[in-house]
Short mmCIF file of C-alpha atoms and ligand atoms in Angstrom, two decimals:
data_model
loop_
_atom_site.label_atom_id
_atom_site.label_comp_id
_atom_site.label_asym_id
_atom_site.label_seq_id
_atom_site.Cartn_x
_atom_site.Cartn_y
_atom_site.Cartn_z
CA UNK R 24 54.60 45.39 -15.27
CA UNK R 25 55.90 42.66 -17.61
CA UNK R 26 54.85 42.76 -21.26
CA UNK R 27 51.47 41.12 -21.77
CA UNK R 28 51.88 40.18 -25.39
CA UNK R 29 51.10 36.51 -24.59
CA UNK R 30 52.77 35.39 -27.77
CA UNK R 31 54.96 32.54 -26.58
CA UNK R 32 53.46 31.36 -23.35
CA UNK R 33 54.21 28.07 -21.69
CA UNK R 34 51.14 26.90 -19.78
CA UNK R 35 51.18 23.75 -17.68
CA UNK R 36 48.06 22.07 -16.31
CA UNK R 37 47.56 19.60 -13.49
CA UNK R 38 44.34 17.96 -14.68
CA UNK R 39 42.78 17.04 -11.34
CA UNK R 40 39.25 16.11 -10.32
CA UNK R 41 38.32 13.36 -12.79
CA UNK R 42 37.56 10.85 -10.06
CA UNK R 43 35.42 13.25 -8.01
CA UNK R 44 33.59 14.43 -11.11
CA UNK R 45 32.58 10.83 -11.78
CA UNK R 46 31.78 9.94 -8.16
CA UNK R 47 29.53 13.00 -7.84
CA UNK R 48 27.52 11.58 -10.74
CA UNK R 49 27.38 8.04 -9.36
CA UNK R 50 29.76 6.86 -12.09
CA UNK R 51 32.95 4.79 -11.85
CA UNK R 52 36.15 6.86 -11.63
CA UNK R 53 37.20 5.81 -15.11
CA UNK R 54 34.18 7.68 -16.51
CA UNK R 55 35.83 10.85 -15.20
CA UNK R 56 39.07 10.05 -17.03
CA UNK R 57 37.08 9.40 -20.21
CA UNK R 58 35.25 12.71 -19.83
CA UNK R 59 38.63 14.36 -19.22
CA UNK R 60 39.64 13.60 -22.80
CA UNK R 61 37.09 16.10 -24.14
CA UNK R 62 38.63 18.77 -21.90
CA UNK R 63 42.08 17.88 -23.27
CA UNK R 64 40.73 18.32 -26.80
CA UNK R 65 39.23 21.70 -25.87
CA UNK R 66 42.40 23.15 -24.38
CA UNK R 67 44.58 21.83 -27.21
CA UNK R 68 42.30 23.46 -29.76
CA UNK R 69 41.98 26.80 -27.97
CA UNK R 70 45.54 27.18 -26.70
CA UNK R 71 47.21 28.61 -29.85
CA UNK R 72 44.67 31.43 -30.43
CA UNK R 73 45.28 32.48 -26.81
CA UNK R 74 49.01 32.83 -27.46
CA UNK R 75 50.02 29.54 -25.84
CA UNK R 76 52.94 27.97 -27.68
CA UNK R 77 53.84 25.26 -25.18
CA UNK R 78 51.20 23.31 -23.29
CA UNK R 79 52.27 20.67 -20.78
CA UNK R 80 49.55 18.37 -19.41
CA UNK R 81 50.05 16.12 -16.39
CA UNK R 82 48.35 12.87 -17.39
CA UNK R 83 50.03 10.28 -15.15
CA UNK R 84 52.50 10.89 -12.35
CA UNK R 85 55.03 8.29 -11.27
CA UNK R 86 53.11 8.18 -7.98
CA UNK R 87 49.92 7.22 -9.84
CA UNK R 88 51.29 3.66 -10.11
CA UNK R 89 49.95 3.33 -6.55
CA UNK R 90 46.39 3.36 -7.91
CA UNK R 91 44.49 0.11 -8.54
CA UNK R 92 45.91 -1.69 -11.60
CA UNK R 93 42.54 -1.53 -13.35
CA UNK R 94 42.47 2.29 -13.12
CA UNK R 95 46.07 2.56 -14.32
CA UNK R 96 45.28 0.31 -17.29
CA UNK R 97 42.20 2.37 -18.11
CA UNK R 98 44.16 5.64 -18.07
CA UNK R 99 46.78 4.17 -20.42
CA UNK R 100 44.05 2.79 -22.67
CA UNK R 101 42.33 6.19 -22.78
CA UNK R 102 45.56 8.03 -23.61
CA UNK R 103 46.34 5.50 -26.34
CA UNK R 104 42.87 5.90 -27.86
CA UNK R 105 43.25 9.69 -27.71
CA UNK R 106 46.55 9.54 -29.61
CA UNK R 107 45.17 7.16 -32.19
CA UNK R 108 42.05 9.24 -32.80
CA UNK R 109 43.64 12.69 -32.57
CA UNK R 110 46.96 12.16 -34.34
CA UNK R 111 45.75 13.44 -37.70
CA UNK R 112 43.91 16.40 -36.17
CA UNK R 113 47.02 17.34 -34.18
CA UNK R 114 49.11 17.16 -37.35
CA UNK R 115 46.68 19.36 -39.28
CA UNK R 116 46.54 21.83 -36.42
CA UNK R 117 50.33 22.12 -36.48
CA UNK R 118 50.74 20.66 -33.01
CA UNK R 119 53.90 18.76 -32.14
CA UNK R 120 53.43 16.05 -29.55
CA UNK R 121 56.14 15.17 -27.06
CA UNK R 122 55.70 12.81 -24.16
CA UNK R 123 57.85 13.57 -21.14
CA UNK R 124 58.61 11.18 -18.29
CA UNK R 125 59.96 7.65 -18.03
CA UNK R 126 59.31 5.38 -20.98
CA UNK R 127 60.66 2.08 -19.70
CA UNK R 128 57.50 1.21 -17.71
CA UNK R 129 54.93 2.33 -20.29
CA UNK R 130 53.06 -0.64 -21.82
CA UNK R 131 54.30 -1.47 -25.33
CA UNK R 132 51.05 -0.68 -27.22
CA UNK R 133 50.88 2.81 -25.69
CA UNK R 134 54.58 3.39 -26.28
CA UNK R 135 54.18 2.47 -29.96
CA UNK R 136 51.28 4.94 -30.28
CA UNK R 137 53.33 7.65 -28.57
CA UNK R 138 56.28 7.12 -30.92
CA UNK R 139 54.01 7.03 -33.95
CA UNK R 140 52.26 10.29 -32.97
CA UNK R 141 55.52 12.01 -32.06
CA UNK R 142 57.01 11.24 -35.46
CA UNK R 143 53.80 12.07 -37.37
CA UNK R 144 53.58 15.50 -35.70
CA UNK R 145 57.30 16.30 -35.55
CA UNK R 146 57.01 19.20 -38.00
CA UNK R 147 54.26 20.98 -36.01
CA UNK R 148 55.07 24.58 -35.16
CA UNK R 149 51.88 26.15 -33.83
CA UNK R 150 51.77 24.27 -30.52
CA UNK R 151 54.30 22.17 -28.62
CA UNK R 152 52.01 19.77 -26.80
CA UNK R 153 53.79 17.92 -24.00
CA UNK R 154 52.00 15.13 -22.17
CA UNK R 155 53.62 13.99 -18.93
CA UNK R 156 53.29 10.23 -18.44
CA UNK R 157 55.05 8.30 -15.66
CA UNK R 158 56.49 11.67 -14.81
CA UNK R 159 58.25 12.88 -11.66
CA UNK R 160 59.91 16.30 -11.56
CA UNK R 161 62.33 15.13 -8.87
CA UNK R 162 63.34 12.19 -11.07
CA UNK R 163 63.80 14.42 -14.13
CA UNK R 164 66.07 16.77 -12.16
CA UNK R 165 67.97 13.79 -10.72
CA UNK R 166 68.33 12.31 -14.22
CA UNK R 167 69.79 15.60 -15.52
CA UNK R 168 72.25 15.67 -12.62
CA UNK R 169 73.23 12.06 -13.34
CA UNK R 170 73.85 12.92 -17.01
CA UNK R 171 75.94 15.93 -16.03
CA UNK R 172 77.91 13.87 -13.54
CA UNK R 173 78.75 11.30 -16.19
CA UNK R 174 80.42 13.93 -18.41
CA UNK R 175 83.86 15.46 -18.28
CA UNK R 176 85.25 17.86 -17.29
CA UNK R 177 85.22 17.02 -13.64
CA UNK R 178 84.75 20.68 -12.64
CA UNK R 179 81.12 20.42 -13.73
CA UNK R 180 80.54 18.13 -10.81
CA UNK R 181 81.66 20.64 -8.25
CA UNK R 182 80.52 23.95 -9.67
CA UNK R 183 76.92 24.78 -8.75
CA UNK R 184 76.86 27.35 -11.58
CA UNK R 185 77.75 24.75 -14.19
CA UNK R 186 75.36 22.23 -12.72
CA UNK R 187 72.54 24.76 -12.66
CA UNK R 188 73.17 25.73 -16.31
CA UNK R 189 73.33 22.06 -17.29
CA UNK R 190 70.05 21.20 -15.59
CA UNK R 191 68.34 24.31 -16.98
CA UNK R 192 69.45 23.37 -20.48
CA UNK R 193 68.35 19.75 -20.07
CA UNK R 194 64.91 20.70 -18.79
CA UNK R 195 64.04 23.92 -20.59
CA UNK R 196 66.07 24.26 -23.82
CA UNK R 197 63.22 22.93 -25.94
CA UNK R 198 60.18 24.22 -24.08
CA UNK R 199 61.22 27.13 -21.86
CA UNK R 200 60.18 27.78 -18.29
CA UNK R 201 56.53 27.60 -17.33
CA UNK R 202 54.77 30.98 -17.31
CA UNK R 203 51.46 29.84 -15.91
CA UNK R 204 50.58 26.70 -13.97
CA UNK R 205 46.90 25.82 -13.63
CA UNK R 206 45.58 23.14 -11.30
CA UNK R 207 41.94 22.10 -11.49
CA UNK R 208 39.98 20.21 -8.83
CA UNK R 209 40.43 22.59 -5.91
CA UNK R 210 43.66 21.25 -4.41
CA UNK R 211 46.60 23.63 -4.04
CA UNK R 212 49.83 21.67 -4.46
CA UNK R 213 52.40 20.92 -7.16
CA UNK R 214 52.46 17.11 -6.87
CA UNK R 215 56.01 16.70 -8.19
CA UNK R 216 55.17 18.46 -11.48
CA UNK R 217 57.78 20.62 -13.29
CA UNK R 218 59.41 21.75 -10.04
CA UNK R 219 62.41 23.31 -11.78
CA UNK R 220 60.52 24.84 -14.70
CA UNK R 221 57.91 26.53 -12.47
CA UNK R 222 60.45 28.45 -10.39
CA UNK R 223 58.86 31.76 -11.46
CA UNK R 224 55.52 30.52 -12.78
CA UNK R 225 52.30 32.21 -11.80
CA UNK R 226 49.92 29.74 -10.15
CA UNK R 227 46.18 29.56 -10.72
CA UNK R 228 44.09 27.08 -8.73
CA UNK R 229 40.48 26.52 -9.71
CA UNK R 230 37.70 24.47 -8.17
CA UNK R 231 36.53 23.43 -11.63
CA UNK R 232 36.85 19.65 -12.03
CA UNK R 233 38.98 18.73 -15.04
CA UNK R 234 36.16 17.21 -17.17
CA UNK R 235 34.27 20.54 -16.88
CA UNK R 236 37.27 22.71 -17.74
CA UNK R 237 36.72 24.56 -21.01
CA UNK R 238 38.05 27.38 -23.16
CA UNK R 239 36.43 30.06 -20.99
CA UNK R 240 38.21 28.67 -17.92
CA UNK R 241 41.48 28.71 -19.85
CA UNK R 242 40.88 32.29 -21.03
CA UNK R 243 39.95 33.33 -17.48
CA UNK R 244 43.18 31.80 -16.07
CA UNK R 245 45.14 33.73 -18.71
CA UNK R 246 43.23 36.90 -17.81
CA UNK R 247 44.25 36.35 -14.19
CA UNK R 248 47.85 35.76 -15.32
CA UNK R 249 47.80 39.01 -17.32
CA UNK R 250 46.99 40.98 -14.18
CA UNK R 251 49.89 39.55 -12.22
CA UNK R 252 53.04 41.58 -11.84
CA UNK R 253 55.93 39.28 -12.75
CA UNK R 254 59.03 40.60 -11.05
CA UNK R 255 61.39 37.60 -11.20
CA UNK R 256 62.87 38.73 -7.89
CA UNK R 257 63.47 42.33 -8.99
CA UNK R 258 61.63 45.42 -7.76
CA UNK R 259 58.72 46.93 -9.67
CA UNK R 260 59.70 49.01 -12.72
CA UNK R 261 60.17 52.66 -11.68
CA UNK R 262 57.47 55.05 -12.89
CA UNK R 263 58.61 57.31 -15.76
CA UNK R 264 59.90 60.55 -14.23
CA UNK R 265 59.31 64.04 -15.61
CA UNK R 266 62.36 66.18 -16.50
CA UNK R 267 61.78 68.56 -13.59
CA UNK R 268 61.74 65.75 -11.04
CA UNK R 269 64.97 64.35 -12.57
CA UNK R 270 66.88 67.60 -12.07
CA UNK R 271 66.40 67.78 -8.31
CA UNK R 272 67.04 64.13 -7.57
CA UNK R 273 70.28 64.39 -5.57
CA UNK R 274 70.12 60.92 -3.88
C1 LIG X 322 43.67 13.25 -11.92
O1 LIG X 322 42.35 13.16 -11.44
C2 LIG X 322 43.72 12.76 -13.28
C3 LIG X 322 44.52 11.74 -13.71
C4 LIG X 322 45.44 11.02 -12.83
C5 LIG X 322 44.44 11.25 -15.09
C6 LIG X 322 44.38 12.31 -16.12
C7 LIG X 322 44.01 11.67 -17.38
C8 LIG X 322 43.16 12.17 -18.27
C9 LIG X 322 42.54 13.50 -18.20
C10 LIG X 322 42.83 11.31 -19.43
C11 LIG X 322 43.12 11.93 -20.72
C12 LIG X 322 44.49 12.40 -20.88
C13 LIG X 322 45.04 12.63 -22.08
C14 LIG X 322 46.37 13.24 -22.17
C15 LIG X 322 44.36 12.29 -23.35
P1 LIG X 322 42.04 12.22 -10.21
O2 LIG X 322 41.70 10.87 -10.73
O3 LIG X 322 43.16 12.26 -9.24
O4 LIG X 322 40.78 12.93 -9.63
P2 LIG X 322 40.35 12.99 -8.10
O5 LIG X 322 41.35 13.88 -7.41
O6 LIG X 322 38.99 13.62 -8.17
O7 LIG X 322 40.33 11.60 -7.58
#
């Protein structure tokens, strides 16, 4: 079984179920997104003591633009308020914020807050907090391919090995591959999230709606992860053999 030291884990979370959480309570969907902020705060605070060094949260997918404009605006407003209110706490906690995804469609006030928080927390070393906004894994892979294709030498274009190494570097050099992917809200799909980086991730799906997700749910997902055998395509490690059994092993 793989080492379970849990000292440099990359955990990614698809924060799903905000809308249903609100609807079940007779509230507008945006109330679920607002309540989701408290869950974000909880996981950010409890991640480092659990050995999580990189935490990637899916806040807004590129497909979420298809939602009503008022809901999109509310989500951006809520993320902006979170950054404004939490920037100092993140800095003191030693968290480094990085927003991944497209930036050219993000409204200017949110973009300014993102840039301000990223630079204020740039020295953080205890947690690399990545928030995915206007994010599409397919687009991020395609963008890495486009960057590779624009560079000499030409062989890079035709060698799958070079292209693979280039994409892996572009997508994982700073944050590593995902060890554990959690999706709340009961659905079991990846929704165009970190498709390259989750190639060997363990997946945990929970029915808990995101606003209810707390540190015990995070610890329980990690407990589940710790019982998985991560083989990365290899066969299980051979049991340690005694000397006597070694001597008569002819095949
Ligand atoms: C998915 O639930 C959730 C989102 C699209 C938005 C996530 C945003 C937050 C949790 C706000 C706070 C985020 C940060 C980073 C501060 P859904 O609306 O699809 O839920 P449903 O499946 O029940 O409809």
